[in-house]
Amino acid sequence: SWPVAKLAKKFGYIKSTFYGALFDVKNDKNAKNIANTNLFLPLHMDLCYYESPPGLQLLHFIENSTLGGENVFADSFLAASRVKTNDPEAYEALKTMPITSNENTKLFDDFIRGMIAFEDAINDRANQYTVKSPENSCIIFDNRRVLHSRLGFTDCNGGDRWLMGCYVDGD
């Protein structure tokens, strides 16, 4: 069994997804998923379109000797609280307005303003943690709260990047 699976099973059940129980994140020249390229990967939450998105994500850094490729993490709850403090109307619009609605122009304007403020907050370097994880280390984070990203990288130094991941619900 892979080390990331052994670690995950110490505190929960691995959540199988359409990626499988375990998944690889590797640089692939024929990649169909941006995660498997060397390109910048914007802040995001995995599988947010699931009815019940995974709670915790584990990423084991099997190889990580490229130039660049640092992981970036941002606290989405902190970003939301900043929107609430700075613009309560925009925050309420973010909480209540269905994405498909455009009935109320003021509410829609508040919603757009809230989205921009939230994006500004998550992209504020003061709200981010950036780390170049050493090989044979593992990162565990709350997938529903902590947005994650990856900086672009190059393998011109002969380095490689291979992560193995899995999900464990917070139960």
PDB file of C-alpha atoms in Angstrom:
ATOM      1  CA  SER A   1       0.000   0.000   0.000  1.00  0.00           C
ATOM      2  CA  TRP A   2       1.168   3.527  -0.775  1.00  0.00           C
ATOM      3  CA  PRO A   3       2.278   5.726   2.165  1.00  0.00           C
ATOM      4  CA  VAL A   4      -0.492   8.291   1.579  1.00  0.00           C
ATOM      5  CA  ALA A   5      -3.109   5.524   1.837  1.00  0.00           C
ATOM      6  CA  LYS A   6      -1.549   4.162   5.035  1.00  0.00           C
ATOM      7  CA  LEU A   7      -1.623   7.646   6.565  1.00  0.00           C
ATOM      8  CA  ALA A   8      -5.210   8.339   5.483  1.00  0.00           C
ATOM      9  CA  LYS A   9      -6.466   5.042   6.909  1.00  0.00           C
ATOM     10  CA  LYS A  10      -5.081   5.987  10.335  1.00  0.00           C
ATOM     11  CA  PHE A  11      -7.888   8.526  10.791  1.00  0.00           C
ATOM     12  CA  GLY A  12     -10.640   7.780   8.274  1.00  0.00           C
ATOM     13  CA  TYR A  13     -11.888   6.070   5.158  1.00  0.00           C
ATOM     14  CA  ILE A  14     -10.508   6.980   1.758  1.00  0.00           C
ATOM     15  CA  LYS A  15     -13.206   8.559  -0.388  1.00  0.00           C
ATOM     16  CA  SER A  16     -13.163   7.086  -3.856  1.00  0.00           C
ATOM     17  CA  THR A  17     -14.006   9.506  -6.682  1.00  0.00           C
ATOM     18  CA  PHE A  18     -13.923   9.272 -10.458  1.00  0.00           C
ATOM     19  CA  TYR A  19     -10.150   9.718 -10.025  1.00  0.00           C
ATOM     20  CA  GLY A  20     -10.106   6.480  -8.006  1.00  0.00           C
ATOM     21  CA  ALA A  21      -9.201   5.888  -4.367  1.00  0.00           C
ATOM     22  CA  LEU A  22      -5.702   7.265  -5.000  1.00  0.00           C
ATOM     23  CA  PHE A  23      -4.741   9.669  -7.748  1.00  0.00           C
ATOM     24  CA  ASP A  24      -1.489  10.853  -9.295  1.00  0.00           C
ATOM     25  CA  VAL A  25      -0.618  14.449 -10.052  1.00  0.00           C
ATOM     26  CA  LYS A  26       2.188  14.254 -12.597  1.00  0.00           C
ATOM     27  CA  ASN A  27       3.472  16.455 -15.366  1.00  0.00           C
ATOM     28  CA  ASP A  28       2.112  14.903 -18.581  1.00  0.00           C
ATOM     29  CA  LYS A  29       2.658  16.448 -22.019  1.00  0.00           C
ATOM     30  CA  ASN A  30      -0.701  14.984 -23.176  1.00  0.00           C
ATOM     31  CA  ALA A  31      -2.612  15.986 -20.027  1.00  0.00           C
ATOM     32  CA  LYS A  32      -6.379  16.418 -20.129  1.00  0.00           C
ATOM     33  CA  ASN A  33      -6.408  18.047 -16.675  1.00  0.00           C
ATOM     34  CA  ILE A  34      -4.493  21.276 -15.926  1.00  0.00           C
ATOM     35  CA  ALA A  35      -3.292  19.721 -12.634  1.00  0.00           C
ATOM     36  CA  ASN A  36      -1.150  17.359 -14.718  1.00  0.00           C
ATOM     37  CA  THR A  37       0.670  20.146 -16.533  1.00  0.00           C
ATOM     38  CA  ASN A  38       3.442  22.493 -15.432  1.00  0.00           C
ATOM     39  CA  LEU A  39       1.162  25.548 -15.782  1.00  0.00           C
ATOM     40  CA  PHE A  40       0.003  27.848 -13.009  1.00  0.00           C
ATOM     41  CA  LEU A  41      -3.059  26.329 -11.334  1.00  0.00           C
ATOM     42  CA  PRO A  42      -5.371  28.989  -9.815  1.00  0.00           C
ATOM     43  CA  LEU A  43      -6.813  28.750  -6.313  1.00  0.00           C
ATOM     44  CA  HIS A  44      -9.639  26.235  -6.184  1.00  0.00           C
ATOM     45  CA  MET A  45     -11.501  23.598  -4.206  1.00  0.00           C
ATOM     46  CA  ASP A  46     -11.505  20.027  -5.531  1.00  0.00           C
ATOM     47  CA  LEU A  47     -14.759  18.406  -6.626  1.00  0.00           C
ATOM     48  CA  CYS A  48     -16.962  21.328  -5.530  1.00  0.00           C
ATOM     49  CA  TYR A  49     -19.621  20.084  -7.957  1.00  0.00           C
ATOM     50  CA  TYR A  50     -20.109  16.904  -5.877  1.00  0.00           C
ATOM     51  CA  GLU A  51     -23.179  16.800  -3.655  1.00  0.00           C
ATOM     52  CA  SER A  52     -20.756  16.151  -0.791  1.00  0.00           C
ATOM     53  CA  PRO A  53     -17.262  17.363  -1.738  1.00  0.00           C
ATOM     54  CA  PRO A  54     -14.343  15.639  -0.009  1.00  0.00           C
ATOM     55  CA  GLY A  55     -13.511  17.008   3.418  1.00  0.00           C
ATOM     56  CA  LEU A  56      -9.757  16.482   3.671  1.00  0.00           C
ATOM     57  CA  GLN A  57      -7.199  16.170   0.924  1.00  0.00           C
ATOM     58  CA  LEU A  58      -3.831  14.498   1.359  1.00  0.00           C
ATOM     59  CA  LEU A  59      -0.982  15.082  -1.097  1.00  0.00           C
ATOM     60  CA  HIS A  60       2.186  13.005  -0.772  1.00  0.00           C
ATOM     61  CA  PHE A  61       5.175  14.564  -2.543  1.00  0.00           C
ATOM     62  CA  ILE A  62       6.949  11.545  -3.998  1.00  0.00           C
ATOM     63  CA  GLU A  63       9.099  13.702  -6.300  1.00  0.00           C
ATOM     64  CA  ASN A  64       9.339  17.490  -6.198  1.00  0.00           C
ATOM     65  CA  SER A  65      12.644  18.572  -7.692  1.00  0.00           C
ATOM     66  CA  THR A  66      11.442  21.003 -10.375  1.00  0.00           C
ATOM     67  CA  LEU A  67      12.190  24.707 -10.474  1.00  0.00           C
ATOM     68  CA  GLY A  68       9.044  26.344  -9.109  1.00  0.00           C
ATOM     69  CA  GLY A  69       5.827  24.435  -8.490  1.00  0.00           C
ATOM     70  CA  GLU A  70       5.270  25.790  -4.985  1.00  0.00           C
ATOM     71  CA  ASN A  71       1.863  25.114  -3.460  1.00  0.00           C
ATOM     72  CA  VAL A  72      -0.254  28.082  -2.395  1.00  0.00           C
ATOM     73  CA  PHE A  73      -3.063  27.876   0.171  1.00  0.00           C
ATOM     74  CA  ALA A  74      -5.679  30.506   1.071  1.00  0.00           C
ATOM     75  CA  ASP A  75      -8.301  30.473   3.835  1.00  0.00           C
ATOM     76  CA  SER A  76     -11.668  31.005   2.115  1.00  0.00           C
ATOM     77  CA  PHE A  77     -13.435  31.552   5.470  1.00  0.00           C
ATOM     78  CA  LEU A  78     -11.078  34.424   6.287  1.00  0.00           C
ATOM     79  CA  ALA A  79     -11.693  35.892   2.825  1.00  0.00           C
ATOM     80  CA  ALA A  80     -15.465  35.662   3.356  1.00  0.00           C
ATOM     81  CA  SER A  81     -15.167  37.328   6.778  1.00  0.00           C
ATOM     82  CA  ARG A  82     -13.239  40.204   5.186  1.00  0.00           C
ATOM     83  CA  VAL A  83     -16.063  40.696   2.668  1.00  0.00           C
ATOM     84  CA  LYS A  84     -18.590  40.608   5.542  1.00  0.00           C
ATOM     85  CA  THR A  85     -16.651  43.217   7.525  1.00  0.00           C
ATOM     86  CA  ASN A  86     -15.913  45.543   4.608  1.00  0.00           C
ATOM     87  CA  ASP A  87     -19.205  45.264   2.673  1.00  0.00           C
ATOM     88  CA  PRO A  88     -22.071  43.570   4.563  1.00  0.00           C
ATOM     89  CA  GLU A  89     -24.519  44.058   1.650  1.00  0.00           C
ATOM     90  CA  ALA A  90     -22.165  42.299  -0.770  1.00  0.00           C
ATOM     91  CA  TYR A  91     -21.662  39.498   1.767  1.00  0.00           C
ATOM     92  CA  GLU A  92     -25.440  39.001   2.155  1.00  0.00           C
ATOM     93  CA  ALA A  93     -25.820  38.912  -1.633  1.00  0.00           C
ATOM     94  CA  LEU A  94     -23.128  36.220  -1.862  1.00  0.00           C
ATOM     95  CA  LYS A  95     -24.982  34.143   0.737  1.00  0.00           C
ATOM     96  CA  THR A  96     -28.491  34.502  -0.666  1.00  0.00           C
ATOM     97  CA  MET A  97     -28.475  35.132  -4.403  1.00  0.00           C
ATOM     98  CA  PRO A  98     -28.834  32.126  -6.694  1.00  0.00           C
ATOM     99  CA  ILE A  99     -26.152  32.242  -9.376  1.00  0.00           C
ATOM    100  CA  THR A 100     -28.807  31.915 -12.094  1.00  0.00           C
ATOM    101  CA  SER A 101     -30.820  34.926 -10.887  1.00  0.00           C
ATOM    102  CA  ASN A 102     -30.657  38.455 -12.268  1.00  0.00           C
ATOM    103  CA  GLU A 103     -34.094  39.675 -11.150  1.00  0.00           C
ATOM    104  CA  ASN A 104     -32.981  42.379  -8.731  1.00  0.00           C
ATOM    105  CA  THR A 105     -30.385  44.746 -10.206  1.00  0.00           C
ATOM    106  CA  LYS A 106     -29.188  46.053  -6.822  1.00  0.00           C
ATOM    107  CA  LEU A 107     -28.834  42.537  -5.408  1.00  0.00           C
ATOM    108  CA  PHE A 108     -26.994  41.484  -8.574  1.00  0.00           C
ATOM    109  CA  ASP A 109     -24.638  44.485  -8.279  1.00  0.00           C
ATOM    110  CA  ASP A 110     -24.009  43.600  -4.616  1.00  0.00           C
ATOM    111  CA  PHE A 111     -23.331  39.993  -5.644  1.00  0.00           C
ATOM    112  CA  ILE A 112     -20.788  41.003  -8.309  1.00  0.00           C
ATOM    113  CA  ARG A 113     -19.117  43.382  -5.846  1.00  0.00           C
ATOM    114  CA  GLY A 114     -18.978  40.562  -3.292  1.00  0.00           C
ATOM    115  CA  MET A 115     -17.423  38.151  -5.793  1.00  0.00           C
ATOM    116  CA  ILE A 116     -14.738  40.690  -6.695  1.00  0.00           C
ATOM    117  CA  ALA A 117     -14.035  41.431  -3.015  1.00  0.00           C
ATOM    118  CA  PHE A 118     -13.807  37.699  -2.229  1.00  0.00           C
ATOM    119  CA  GLU A 119     -11.400  37.106  -5.119  1.00  0.00           C
ATOM    120  CA  ASP A 120      -9.281  40.064  -4.009  1.00  0.00           C
ATOM    121  CA  ALA A 121      -9.185  38.650  -0.464  1.00  0.00           C
ATOM    122  CA  ILE A 122      -8.111  35.138  -1.495  1.00  0.00           C
ATOM    123  CA  ASN A 123      -5.474  36.533  -3.852  1.00  0.00           C
ATOM    124  CA  ASP A 124      -4.060  38.861  -1.193  1.00  0.00           C
ATOM    125  CA  ARG A 125      -0.588  37.478  -0.393  1.00  0.00           C
ATOM    126  CA  ALA A 126      -1.239  38.237   3.288  1.00  0.00           C
ATOM    127  CA  ASN A 127      -4.004  35.592   3.173  1.00  0.00           C
ATOM    128  CA  GLN A 128      -1.822  32.968   1.467  1.00  0.00           C
ATOM    129  CA  TYR A 129       0.680  30.393   2.595  1.00  0.00           C
ATOM    130  CA  THR A 130       3.215  29.351  -0.043  1.00  0.00           C
ATOM    131  CA  VAL A 131       5.442  26.309   0.400  1.00  0.00           C
ATOM    132  CA  LYS A 132       7.792  24.192  -1.669  1.00  0.00           C
ATOM    133  CA  SER A 133       7.122  20.813  -0.098  1.00  0.00           C
ATOM    134  CA  PRO A 134      10.131  18.532   0.227  1.00  0.00           C
ATOM    135  CA  GLU A 135      10.042  15.077  -1.310  1.00  0.00           C
ATOM    136  CA  ASN A 136       8.585  12.399   0.974  1.00  0.00           C
ATOM    137  CA  SER A 137       6.440  14.924   2.817  1.00  0.00           C
ATOM    138  CA  CYS A 138       2.642  15.003   2.932  1.00  0.00           C
ATOM    139  CA  ILE A 139       0.284  17.958   3.109  1.00  0.00           C
ATOM    140  CA  ILE A 140      -3.183  17.529   4.623  1.00  0.00           C
ATOM    141  CA  PHE A 141      -5.737  20.325   4.292  1.00  0.00           C
ATOM    142  CA  ASP A 142      -9.455  20.972   4.616  1.00  0.00           C
ATOM    143  CA  ASN A 143     -10.674  20.888   1.014  1.00  0.00           C
ATOM    144  CA  ARG A 144     -13.933  22.701   1.873  1.00  0.00           C
ATOM    145  CA  ARG A 145     -12.203  25.650   3.540  1.00  0.00           C
ATOM    146  CA  VAL A 146      -8.647  25.932   2.230  1.00  0.00           C
ATOM    147  CA  LEU A 147      -8.354  26.838  -1.428  1.00  0.00           C
ATOM    148  CA  HIS A 148      -5.204  25.484  -3.037  1.00  0.00           C
ATOM    149  CA  SER A 149      -3.095  26.410  -6.013  1.00  0.00           C
ATOM    150  CA  ARG A 150       0.217  25.621  -7.630  1.00  0.00           C
ATOM    151  CA  LEU A 151       2.724  27.958  -9.185  1.00  0.00           C
ATOM    152  CA  GLY A 152       4.029  27.097 -12.622  1.00  0.00           C
ATOM    153  CA  PHE A 153       7.224  25.108 -12.843  1.00  0.00           C
ATOM    154  CA  THR A 154       9.891  23.929 -15.219  1.00  0.00           C
ATOM    155  CA  ASP A 155      11.760  20.650 -15.377  1.00  0.00           C
ATOM    156  CA  CYS A 156      14.713  22.155 -17.256  1.00  0.00           C
ATOM    157  CA  ASN A 157      16.979  21.159 -14.344  1.00  0.00           C
ATOM    158  CA  GLY A 158      16.109  17.506 -14.950  1.00  0.00           C
ATOM    159  CA  GLY A 159      13.753  17.560 -11.960  1.00  0.00           C
ATOM    160  CA  ASP A 160      10.362  15.951 -11.788  1.00  0.00           C
ATOM    161  CA  ARG A 161       7.113  16.441  -9.888  1.00  0.00           C
ATOM    162  CA  TRP A 162       4.918  13.528  -8.786  1.00  0.00           C
ATOM    163  CA  LEU A 163       2.300  13.755  -6.085  1.00  0.00           C
ATOM    164  CA  MET A 164      -0.047  10.999  -4.996  1.00  0.00           C
ATOM    165  CA  GLY A 165      -3.255  12.115  -3.380  1.00  0.00           C
ATOM    166  CA  CYS A 166      -6.444  10.904  -1.789  1.00  0.00           C
ATOM    167  CA  TYR A 167      -9.488  12.286  -0.026  1.00  0.00           C
ATOM    168  CA  VAL A 168     -10.843  11.507   3.433  1.00  0.00           C
ATOM    169  CA  ASP A 169     -14.135  12.921   4.630  1.00  0.00           C
ATOM    170  CA  GLY A 170     -14.155  14.904   7.854  1.00  0.00           C
ATOM    171  CA  ASP A 171     -16.342  12.311   9.565  1.00  0.00           C
TER     172      ASP A 171
END
